[in-house]
């Protein structure tokens, strides 16, 4: 029992050694917090000082180095011109170079290509033969028609001779009949022969005309075997080769419909689509600056030909035709081009020039 009581009393006693160990730790906490606060305040003061020291030279340089009045005016002038250009609102659009005269040359008949006399990049003249089809049968038909013409011509000549002879006989019979040396039957027979020969002559002449028409038609068909250029231009595509069949209508995958494609380079112009909200700023004859995508450093002078009087409902645009003031071999069909309509910009430049002249006076 005594041992249990002693253990209970010991458990109720206060341990002085533990409190002594913890007490020094609690003293150092406020001191460390104060030190950290002082370091933070010192760092903030140093940073503020550095910022003030860096701002002072900028202010002094800006104050001690004022720009001259002429230099400031020179800098203001480009800015004013740029703002004036923006205010002028040069209308820009993009489109393509197109040719007004462009044709795919084809034959009017079906036949086999024998020769092709042109190639891409070559210049052709109006009426020049660019290809020839197999014309053996056409030549035979033309020869046959020509022989029929000769036969009809010979028949006309023979009947004409018979008619002249019958006319002389009839005249002689009429003279003898007046002197009662020929009967009325002889005179009637002579007159009938003249009438029959006259009818035969008209028939022969009609057959001759028919033969001539047939021969002319055969000659035209023979000429169709030679395919000619409809106008002068440059060949940009050759689609047929010797030995291929060609036809004016597509009758299958193995029959072509064209020999080559010709472009008249003098008919080249620009077609652009302008938003219908800005079409009022485009006027026929107005100056335009065109820049090809292939030559971005080359500005080509141009002018508006016409505004096509219809709008595209899907794109809400209006087509505008533009001509080149000077033709150049570097300008090719289907090239992409960007244009600037310069009407308002020129008007502003003239206004600024007149204002400057009045101010100078």
CSV table of N, CA and C in Angstrom, one decimal, residues 261-336:
chain,number,residue,atom,x,y,z
A,261,UNK,N,-5.1,25.7,-127.4
A,261,UNK,CA,-5.8,26.9,-126.8
A,261,UNK,C,-5.0,28.1,-127.2
A,262,UNK,N,-5.6,29.1,-127.7
A,262,UNK,CA,-4.9,30.3,-128.2
A,262,UNK,C,-5.4,31.5,-127.4
A,263,UNK,N,-4.5,32.4,-127.0
A,263,UNK,CA,-4.9,33.6,-126.2
A,263,UNK,C,-4.4,34.8,-126.9
A,264,UNK,N,-5.3,35.8,-127.1
A,264,UNK,CA,-4.9,37.1,-127.6
A,264,UNK,C,-4.3,37.9,-126.5
A,265,UNK,N,-3.0,38.1,-126.5
A,265,UNK,CA,-2.3,38.8,-125.4
A,265,UNK,C,-2.7,40.3,-125.4
A,266,UNK,N,-3.2,40.8,-126.5
A,266,UNK,CA,-3.6,42.2,-126.6
A,266,UNK,C,-4.9,42.5,-125.8
A,267,UNK,N,-5.6,41.4,-125.5
A,267,UNK,CA,-6.9,41.5,-124.9
A,267,UNK,C,-6.8,41.2,-123.4
A,268,UNK,N,-5.6,41.2,-122.8
A,268,UNK,CA,-5.4,40.9,-121.4
A,268,UNK,C,-5.9,42.1,-120.5
A,269,UNK,N,-6.6,41.8,-119.5
A,269,UNK,CA,-7.1,42.8,-118.5
A,269,UNK,C,-7.2,42.1,-117.2
A,270,UNK,N,-7.7,42.9,-116.2
A,270,UNK,CA,-7.9,42.4,-114.8
A,270,UNK,C,-9.3,42.4,-114.5
A,271,UNK,N,-9.7,41.3,-113.8
A,271,UNK,CA,-11.1,41.2,-113.2
A,271,UNK,C,-11.0,41.1,-111.7
A,272,UNK,N,-11.6,42.0,-111.0
A,272,UNK,CA,-11.6,41.9,-109.5
A,272,UNK,C,-13.0,42.0,-109.0
A,273,UNK,N,-13.2,41.4,-107.8
A,273,UNK,CA,-14.5,41.5,-107.1
A,273,UNK,C,-14.4,42.5,-106.0
A,274,UNK,N,-15.3,43.5,-106.1
A,274,UNK,CA,-15.3,44.5,-105.1
A,274,UNK,C,-16.6,44.4,-104.2
A,275,UNK,N,-16.4,44.5,-102.9
A,275,UNK,CA,-17.5,44.4,-102.0
A,275,UNK,C,-18.6,45.4,-102.4
A,276,UNK,N,-19.8,45.0,-102.5
A,276,UNK,CA,-20.9,45.9,-102.9
A,276,UNK,C,-21.1,47.1,-102.0
A,277,UNK,N,-20.6,47.0,-100.8
A,277,UNK,CA,-20.7,48.2,-99.9
A,277,UNK,C,-19.8,49.3,-100.2
A,278,UNK,N,-18.7,49.0,-101.0
A,278,UNK,CA,-17.7,50.0,-101.4
A,278,UNK,C,-17.7,50.3,-102.9
A,279,UNK,N,-18.7,49.7,-103.7
A,279,UNK,CA,-18.6,49.9,-105.1
A,279,UNK,C,-18.9,51.3,-105.5
A,280,UNK,N,-19.5,52.1,-104.7
A,280,UNK,CA,-19.7,53.5,-105.0
A,280,UNK,C,-18.4,54.3,-105.0
A,281,UNK,N,-17.3,53.8,-104.5
A,281,UNK,CA,-16.0,54.5,-104.6
A,281,UNK,C,-15.2,54.1,-105.8
A,282,UNK,N,-15.8,53.3,-106.7
A,282,UNK,CA,-15.2,53.0,-108.0
A,282,UNK,C,-15.9,53.7,-109.1
A,283,UNK,N,-15.1,54.3,-109.9
A,283,UNK,CA,-15.7,55.1,-111.1
A,283,UNK,C,-15.0,54.6,-112.4
A,284,UNK,N,-15.7,54.5,-113.5
A,284,UNK,CA,-15.1,54.1,-114.7
A,284,UNK,C,-14.0,55.2,-115.2
A,285,UNK,N,-12.9,54.7,-115.6
A,285,UNK,CA,-11.8,55.6,-116.0
A,285,UNK,C,-10.9,56.0,-114.8
A,286,UNK,N,-11.2,55.6,-113.6
A,286,UNK,CA,-10.4,56.0,-112.5
A,286,UNK,C,-9.0,55.3,-112.5
A,287,UNK,N,-8.0,56.0,-111.9
A,287,UNK,CA,-6.7,55.4,-111.9
A,287,UNK,C,-6.6,54.2,-110.9
A,288,UNK,N,-5.8,53.3,-111.2
A,288,UNK,CA,-5.6,52.1,-110.4
A,288,UNK,C,-4.1,51.7,-110.4
A,289,UNK,N,-3.6,51.3,-109.3
A,289,UNK,CA,-2.3,50.7,-109.2
A,289,UNK,C,-2.4,49.2,-109.0
A,290,UNK,N,-1.8,48.4,-109.9
A,290,UNK,CA,-1.9,46.9,-109.8
A,290,UNK,C,-0.6,46.4,-109.5
A,291,UNK,N,-0.6,45.3,-108.6
A,291,UNK,CA,0.7,44.7,-108.2
A,291,UNK,C,0.4,43.2,-108.4
A,292,UNK,N,1.2,42.5,-109.2
A,292,UNK,CA,1.1,41.1,-109.4
A,292,UNK,C,1.8,40.4,-108.3
A,293,UNK,N,1.2,39.2,-107.9
A,293,UNK,CA,1.8,38.4,-106.8
A,293,UNK,C,3.2,37.9,-107.2
A,294,UNK,N,3.4,37.7,-108.5
A,294,UNK,CA,4.7,37.2,-109.0
A,294,UNK,C,5.7,38.3,-109.0
A,295,UNK,N,5.4,39.6,-109.1
A,295,UNK,CA,6.3,40.7,-109.0
A,295,UNK,C,5.8,41.7,-108.0
A,296,UNK,N,6.1,41.4,-106.7
A,296,UNK,CA,5.5,42.3,-105.7
A,296,UNK,C,6.1,43.7,-105.6
A,297,UNK,N,7.3,43.9,-106.2
A,297,UNK,CA,8.0,45.2,-106.2
A,297,UNK,C,7.6,46.0,-107.5
A,298,UNK,N,6.8,45.5,-108.3
A,298,UNK,CA,6.5,46.2,-109.6
A,298,UNK,C,5.0,46.7,-109.6
A,299,UNK,N,4.9,48.0,-109.6
A,299,UNK,CA,3.6,48.6,-109.6
A,299,UNK,C,3.2,49.0,-111.0
A,300,UNK,N,2.1,48.5,-111.5
A,300,UNK,CA,1.7,48.6,-112.9
A,300,UNK,C,0.5,49.6,-112.9
A,301,UNK,N,0.7,50.7,-113.7
A,301,UNK,CA,-0.5,51.7,-113.8
A,301,UNK,C,-1.6,51.1,-114.6
A,302,UNK,N,-2.8,51.3,-114.2
A,302,UNK,CA,-4.0,50.8,-114.9
A,302,UNK,C,-5.1,51.7,-114.7
A,303,UNK,N,-6.3,51.4,-115.2
A,303,UNK,CA,-7.5,52.2,-115.1
A,303,UNK,C,-8.7,51.3,-115.2
A,304,UNK,N,-9.8,51.8,-114.7
A,304,UNK,CA,-11.1,51.1,-114.7
A,304,UNK,C,-11.7,51.1,-116.1
A,305,UNK,N,-12.0,50.0,-116.6
A,305,UNK,CA,-12.7,49.9,-117.9
A,305,UNK,C,-14.2,50.1,-117.6
A,306,UNK,N,-14.8,49.2,-116.8
A,306,UNK,CA,-16.2,49.3,-116.6
A,306,UNK,C,-16.6,48.5,-115.3
A,307,UNK,N,-17.7,48.8,-114.8
A,307,UNK,CA,-18.3,48.1,-113.7
A,307,UNK,C,-19.4,47.2,-114.2
A,308,UNK,N,-19.3,45.9,-114.1
A,308,UNK,CA,-20.2,45.0,-114.6
A,308,UNK,C,-21.6,45.2,-113.9
A,309,UNK,N,-22.6,45.5,-114.6
A,309,UNK,CA,-23.9,45.9,-113.9
A,309,UNK,C,-24.7,44.7,-113.3
A,310,UNK,N,-24.0,43.9,-112.5
A,310,UNK,CA,-24.7,42.8,-111.8
A,310,UNK,C,-23.9,42.5,-110.5
A,311,UNK,N,-24.6,42.0,-109.5
A,311,UNK,CA,-23.9,41.6,-108.3
A,311,UNK,C,-24.0,40.1,-108.0
A,312,UNK,N,-23.0,39.6,-107.3
A,312,UNK,CA,-23.1,38.2,-106.9
A,312,UNK,C,-23.8,38.1,-105.6
A,313,UNK,N,-24.9,37.4,-105.6
A,313,UNK,CA,-25.7,37.4,-104.4
A,313,UNK,C,-25.0,36.6,-103.3
A,314,UNK,N,-24.3,35.5,-103.6
A,314,UNK,CA,-23.7,34.7,-102.6
A,314,UNK,C,-22.5,35.4,-102.0
A,315,UNK,N,-21.6,36.1,-102.8
A,315,UNK,CA,-20.5,36.8,-102.2
A,315,UNK,C,-20.7,38.2,-101.9
A,316,UNK,N,-21.8,38.8,-102.3
A,316,UNK,CA,-22.1,40.2,-102.1
A,316,UNK,C,-21.0,41.1,-102.7
A,317,UNK,N,-20.6,40.8,-104.0
A,317,UNK,CA,-19.6,41.5,-104.6
A,317,UNK,C,-20.0,41.9,-106.0
A,318,UNK,N,-19.3,42.9,-106.6
A,318,UNK,CA,-19.6,43.4,-108.0
A,318,UNK,C,-18.3,43.3,-108.7
A,319,UNK,N,-18.3,42.7,-110.0
A,319,UNK,CA,-17.1,42.6,-110.8
A,319,UNK,C,-16.8,43.9,-111.4
A,320,UNK,N,-15.5,44.2,-111.4
A,320,UNK,CA,-14.9,45.4,-112.0
A,320,UNK,C,-13.8,45.0,-113.0
A,321,UNK,N,-13.9,45.5,-114.2
A,321,UNK,CA,-12.9,45.3,-115.3
A,321,UNK,C,-11.9,46.4,-115.3
A,322,UNK,N,-10.6,46.0,-115.4
A,322,UNK,CA,-9.5,47.0,-115.3
A,322,UNK,C,-8.5,46.7,-116.4
A,323,UNK,N,-8.1,47.8,-117.1
A,323,UNK,CA,-7.2,47.6,-118.2
A,323,UNK,C,-5.8,48.1,-117.8
A,324,UNK,N,-4.8,47.4,-118.4
A,324,UNK,CA,-3.4,47.8,-118.2
A,324,UNK,C,-3.1,49.0,-119.1
A,325,UNK,N,-2.4,50.0,-118.6
A,325,UNK,CA,-2.0,51.1,-119.4
A,325,UNK,C,-0.9,50.8,-120.4
A,326,UNK,N,-0.1,49.9,-120.0
A,326,UNK,CA,1.0,49.4,-120.9
A,326,UNK,C,1.1,47.9,-120.8
A,327,UNK,N,1.1,47.3,-122.0
A,327,UNK,CA,1.3,45.8,-122.0
A,327,UNK,C,2.7,45.4,-121.8
A,328,UNK,N,2.9,44.3,-121.2
A,328,UNK,CA,4.2,43.8,-120.9
A,328,UNK,C,4.2,42.2,-121.0
A,329,UNK,N,5.3,41.7,-121.6
A,329,UNK,CA,5.3,40.2,-121.8
A,329,UNK,C,5.3,39.4,-120.5
A,330,UNK,N,5.6,40.1,-119.4
A,330,UNK,CA,5.6,39.4,-118.1
A,330,UNK,C,4.2,39.2,-117.5
A,331,UNK,N,3.3,39.9,-118.0
A,331,UNK,CA,1.9,39.8,-117.6
A,331,UNK,C,1.3,38.6,-118.3
A,332,UNK,N,0.9,37.6,-117.6
A,332,UNK,CA,0.4,36.3,-118.2
A,332,UNK,C,-1.1,36.1,-117.7
A,333,UNK,N,-1.9,35.4,-118.4
A,333,UNK,CA,-3.2,35.1,-118.0
A,333,UNK,C,-3.2,34.2,-116.7
A,334,UNK,N,-4.3,34.4,-115.9
A,334,UNK,CA,-4.6,33.7,-114.7
A,334,UNK,C,-3.6,34.0,-113.6
A,335,UNK,N,-2.8,35.1,-113.7
A,335,UNK,CA,-1.9,35.5,-112.6
A,335,UNK,C,-2.8,36.2,-111.6
A,336,UNK,N,-2.4,36.0,-110.3
A,336,UNK,CA,-3.1,36.7,-109.2
A,336,UNK,C,-2.6,38.1,-109.1
